[in-house]
mmCIF file with all atom_site columns, C-alpha atoms in Angstrom:
data_model
loop_
_atom_site.group_PDB
_atom_site.id
_atom_site.type_symbol
_atom_site.label_atom_id
_atom_site.label_alt_id
_atom_site.label_comp_id
_atom_site.label_asym_id
_atom_site.label_entity_id
_atom_site.label_seq_id
_atom_site.pdbx_PDB_ins_code
_atom_site.Cartn_x
_atom_site.Cartn_y
_atom_site.Cartn_z
_atom_site.occupancy
_atom_site.B_iso_or_equiv
_atom_site.pdbx_formal_charge
_atom_site.auth_seq_id
_atom_site.auth_comp_id
_atom_site.auth_asym_id
_atom_site.auth_atom_id
_atom_site.pdbx_PDB_model_num
ATOM 1  C CA . MET A 1 1  ? -27.263 13.680  20.441  1.00 55.00 ? 1  MET A CA 1
ATOM 2  C CA . GLU A 1 2  ? -25.611 13.638  16.930  1.00 63.00 ? 2  GLU A CA 1
ATOM 3  C CA . ASN A 1 3  ? -26.492 10.951  14.192  1.00 61.00 ? 3  ASN A CA 1
ATOM 4  C CA . LYS A 1 4  ? -23.397 9.205   13.557  1.00 63.00 ? 4  LYS A CA 1
ATOM 5  C CA . GLU A 1 5  ? -25.067 6.999   11.291  1.00 61.00 ? 5  GLU A CA 1
ATOM 6  C CA . PHE A 1 6  ? -24.539 7.099   7.222   1.00 60.00 ? 6  PHE A CA 1
ATOM 7  C CA . THR A 1 7  ? -24.353 4.948   4.136   1.00 62.00 ? 7  THR A CA 1
ATOM 8  C CA . TYR A 1 8  ? -21.405 3.522   3.338   1.00 60.00 ? 8  TYR A CA 1
ATOM 9  C CA . LYS A 1 9  ? -19.826 4.733   0.102   1.00 63.00 ? 9  LYS A CA 1
ATOM 10 C CA . GLY A 1 10 ? -16.857 2.381   -0.419  1.00 63.00 ? 10 GLY A CA 1
ATOM 11 C CA . LEU A 1 11 ? -16.076 -0.318  -3.159  1.00 68.00 ? 11 LEU A CA 1
ATOM 12 C CA . THR A 1 12 ? -19.170 -2.484  -3.816  1.00 70.00 ? 12 THR A CA 1
ATOM 13 C CA . ILE A 1 13 ? -19.384 -4.400  -7.013  1.00 75.00 ? 13 ILE A CA 1
ATOM 14 C CA . ASN A 1 14 ? -21.977 -7.053  -8.352  1.00 79.00 ? 14 ASN A CA 1
ATOM 15 C CA . GLY A 1 15 ? -21.522 -10.750 -6.697  1.00 78.00 ? 15 GLY A CA 1
ATOM 16 C CA . PHE A 1 16 ? -21.253 -12.554 -10.302 1.00 86.00 ? 16 PHE A CA 1
ATOM 17 C CA . LEU A 1 17 ? -17.999 -10.149 -11.328 1.00 88.00 ? 17 LEU A CA 1
ATOM 18 C CA . ALA A 1 18 ? -16.613 -10.623 -8.295  1.00 83.00 ? 18 ALA A CA 1
ATOM 19 C CA . ILE A 1 19 ? -16.948 -14.067 -8.155  1.00 86.00 ? 19 ILE A CA 1
ATOM 20 C CA . LEU A 1 20 ? -15.340 -14.241 -12.225 1.00 91.00 ? 20 LEU A CA 1
ATOM 21 C CA . LEU A 1 21 ? -12.834 -12.313 -11.103 1.00 89.00 ? 21 LEU A CA 1
ATOM 22 C CA . ILE A 1 22 ? -11.916 -14.998 -7.831  1.00 88.00 ? 22 ILE A CA 1
ATOM 23 C CA . LEU A 1 23 ? -12.109 -17.730 -10.492 1.00 90.00 ? 23 LEU A CA 1
ATOM 24 C CA . VAL A 1 24 ? -9.630  -15.757 -12.644 1.00 93.00 ? 24 VAL A CA 1
ATOM 25 C CA . VAL A 1 25 ? -7.382  -15.105 -9.780  1.00 91.00 ? 25 VAL A CA 1
ATOM 26 C CA . ILE A 1 26 ? -7.157  -18.737 -8.703  1.00 93.00 ? 26 ILE A CA 1
ATOM 27 C CA . ALA A 1 27 ? -6.848  -20.162 -12.202 1.00 93.00 ? 27 ALA A CA 1
ATOM 28 C CA . ALA A 1 28 ? -3.556  -17.978 -12.567 1.00 93.00 ? 28 ALA A CA 1
ATOM 29 C CA . ALA A 1 29 ? -2.676  -19.306 -9.379  1.00 92.00 ? 29 ALA A CA 1
ATOM 30 C CA . ILE A 1 30 ? -2.884  -22.766 -10.690 1.00 93.00 ? 30 ILE A CA 1
ATOM 31 C CA . TYR A 1 31 ? -0.957  -21.570 -13.933 1.00 93.00 ? 31 TYR A CA 1
ATOM 32 C CA . PHE A 1 32 ? 1.651   -20.389 -11.883 1.00 92.00 ? 32 PHE A CA 1
ATOM 33 C CA . PHE A 1 33 ? 2.244   -23.608 -9.602  1.00 92.00 ? 33 PHE A CA 1
ATOM 34 C CA . THR A 1 34 ? 2.217   -25.147 -13.236 1.00 92.00 ? 34 THR A CA 1
ATOM 35 C CA . LEU A 1 35 ? 5.078   -22.957 -14.149 1.00 92.00 ? 35 LEU A CA 1
ATOM 36 C CA . ALA A 1 36 ? 7.066   -23.668 -11.309 1.00 90.00 ? 36 ALA A CA 1
ATOM 37 C CA . ASP A 1 37 ? 8.135   -26.979 -12.030 1.00 88.00 ? 37 ASP A CA 1
ATOM 38 C CA . LYS A 1 38 ? 10.272  -25.572 -14.643 1.00 90.00 ? 38 LYS A CA 1
ATOM 39 C CA . ASN A 1 39 ? 11.140  -22.499 -13.202 1.00 89.00 ? 39 ASN A CA 1
ATOM 40 C CA . PRO A 1 40 ? 10.471  -22.051 -9.180  1.00 90.00 ? 40 PRO A CA 1
ATOM 41 C CA . VAL A 1 41 ? 10.865  -18.371 -9.193  1.00 91.00 ? 41 VAL A CA 1
ATOM 42 C CA . MET A 1 42 ? 7.307   -18.988 -10.688 1.00 88.00 ? 42 MET A CA 1
ATOM 43 C CA . ALA A 1 43 ? 5.628   -20.603 -7.558  1.00 91.00 ? 43 ALA A CA 1
ATOM 44 C CA . LEU A 1 44 ? 6.268   -16.881 -5.825  1.00 93.00 ? 44 LEU A CA 1
ATOM 45 C CA . PRO A 1 45 ? 3.020   -15.173 -8.225  1.00 92.00 ? 45 PRO A CA 1
ATOM 46 C CA . GLY A 1 46 ? 0.965   -18.589 -7.597  1.00 91.00 ? 46 GLY A CA 1
ATOM 47 C CA . VAL A 1 47 ? 1.659   -17.945 -3.435  1.00 93.00 ? 47 VAL A CA 1
ATOM 48 C CA . ILE A 1 48 ? 0.378   -14.068 -4.007  1.00 92.00 ? 48 ILE A CA 1
ATOM 49 C CA . MET A 1 49 ? -2.588  -15.132 -6.245  1.00 91.00 ? 49 MET A CA 1
ATOM 50 C CA . ILE A 1 50 ? -3.721  -17.511 -3.397  1.00 92.00 ? 50 ILE A CA 1
ATOM 51 C CA . LEU A 1 51 ? -3.557  -14.932 -0.839  1.00 91.00 ? 51 LEU A CA 1
ATOM 52 C CA . LEU A 1 52 ? -5.504  -12.725 -3.160  1.00 86.00 ? 52 LEU A CA 1
ATOM 53 C CA . PHE A 1 53 ? -7.867  -15.379 -3.502  1.00 87.00 ? 53 PHE A CA 1
ATOM 54 C CA . SER A 1 54 ? -8.639  -15.746 0.201   1.00 87.00 ? 54 SER A CA 1
ATOM 55 C CA . LEU A 1 55 ? -9.154  -12.048 0.603   1.00 83.00 ? 55 LEU A CA 1
ATOM 56 C CA . GLY A 1 56 ? -11.499 -12.057 -2.113  1.00 78.00 ? 56 GLY A CA 1
ATOM 57 C CA . MET A 1 57 ? -13.429 -15.089 -0.420  1.00 81.00 ? 57 MET A CA 1
ATOM 58 C CA . ASN A 1 58 ? -13.872 -13.289 2.875   1.00 77.00 ? 58 ASN A CA 1
ATOM 59 C CA . GLY A 1 59 ? -15.595 -10.205 1.415   1.00 71.00 ? 59 GLY A CA 1
ATOM 60 C CA . PHE A 1 60 ? -18.407 -11.819 0.090   1.00 73.00 ? 60 PHE A CA 1
ATOM 61 C CA . ILE A 1 61 ? -21.540 -9.951  2.283   1.00 72.00 ? 61 ILE A CA 1
ATOM 62 C CA . LYS A 1 62 ? -24.924 -11.572 1.805   1.00 75.00 ? 62 LYS A CA 1
ATOM 63 C CA . LEU A 1 63 ? -27.907 -8.795  3.180   1.00 73.00 ? 63 LEU A CA 1
ATOM 64 C CA . GLU A 1 64 ? -31.513 -10.016 3.099   1.00 79.00 ? 64 GLU A CA 1
ATOM 65 C CA . PRO A 1 65 ? -34.341 -7.658  2.581   1.00 80.00 ? 65 PRO A CA 1
ATOM 66 C CA . ASN A 1 66 ? -34.606 -4.914  5.500   1.00 78.00 ? 66 ASN A CA 1
ATOM 67 C CA . GLU A 1 67 ? -31.357 -5.408  6.911   1.00 76.00 ? 67 GLU A CA 1
ATOM 68 C CA . ALA A 1 68 ? -28.011 -3.602  6.968   1.00 72.00 ? 68 ALA A CA 1
ATOM 69 C CA . LYS A 1 69 ? -24.399 -4.269  8.138   1.00 71.00 ? 69 LYS A CA 1
ATOM 70 C CA . VAL A 1 70 ? -22.204 -1.970  10.081  1.00 70.00 ? 70 VAL A CA 1
ATOM 71 C CA . LEU A 1 71 ? -18.690 -2.100  9.015   1.00 68.00 ? 71 LEU A CA 1
ATOM 72 C CA . VAL A 1 72 ? -15.783 -1.149  11.105  1.00 69.00 ? 72 VAL A CA 1
ATOM 73 C CA . PHE A 1 73 ? -12.480 -0.497  9.576   1.00 65.00 ? 73 PHE A CA 1
ATOM 74 C CA . PHE A 1 74 ? -9.007  -0.784  12.075  1.00 71.00 ? 74 PHE A CA 1
ATOM 75 C CA . GLY A 1 75 ? -11.949 -0.409  14.803  1.00 70.00 ? 75 GLY A CA 1
ATOM 76 C CA . LYS A 1 76 ? -13.515 2.694   13.619  1.00 69.00 ? 76 LYS A CA 1
ATOM 77 C CA . TYR A 1 77 ? -16.725 3.070   12.325  1.00 67.00 ? 77 TYR A CA 1
ATOM 78 C CA . SER A 1 78 ? -17.055 3.313   8.405   1.00 63.00 ? 78 SER A CA 1
ATOM 79 C CA . GLY A 1 79 ? -20.504 3.209   7.507   1.00 63.00 ? 79 GLY A CA 1
ATOM 80 C CA . THR A 1 80 ? -23.573 1.193   7.160   1.00 62.00 ? 80 THR A CA 1
ATOM 81 C CA . GLN A 1 81 ? -24.248 -0.719  4.348   1.00 60.00 ? 81 GLN A CA 1
ATOM 82 C CA . PRO A 1 82 ? -27.964 -0.978  3.328   1.00 60.00 ? 82 PRO A CA 1
ATOM 83 C CA . SER A 1 83 ? -29.846 -3.646  1.727   1.00 54.00 ? 83 SER A CA 1
ATOM 84 C CA . PHE A 1 84 ? -30.389 -3.195  -1.759  1.00 51.00 ? 84 PHE A CA 1
ATOM 85 C CA . LYS A 1 85 ? -34.011 -4.273  -3.165  1.00 46.00 ? 85 LYS A CA 1
#
């Protein structure tokens, strides 16, 4: 029986940096919505920023010590994310 378990080598970044980036995205969305008062076309980038904000907030995963998460991408096993000590 083969071992299908391997460490996930995808994109992982520091949580504090991710929160900073998400706050910048939401600030940009607010900025674009304030510009939409004069030019309604500027609401479109604001909507895109809100969608990016929603996707970014769903990407946070908290792992306790000695805990691992299995990552599934479109129903296919993508790897295991081990907890960092």
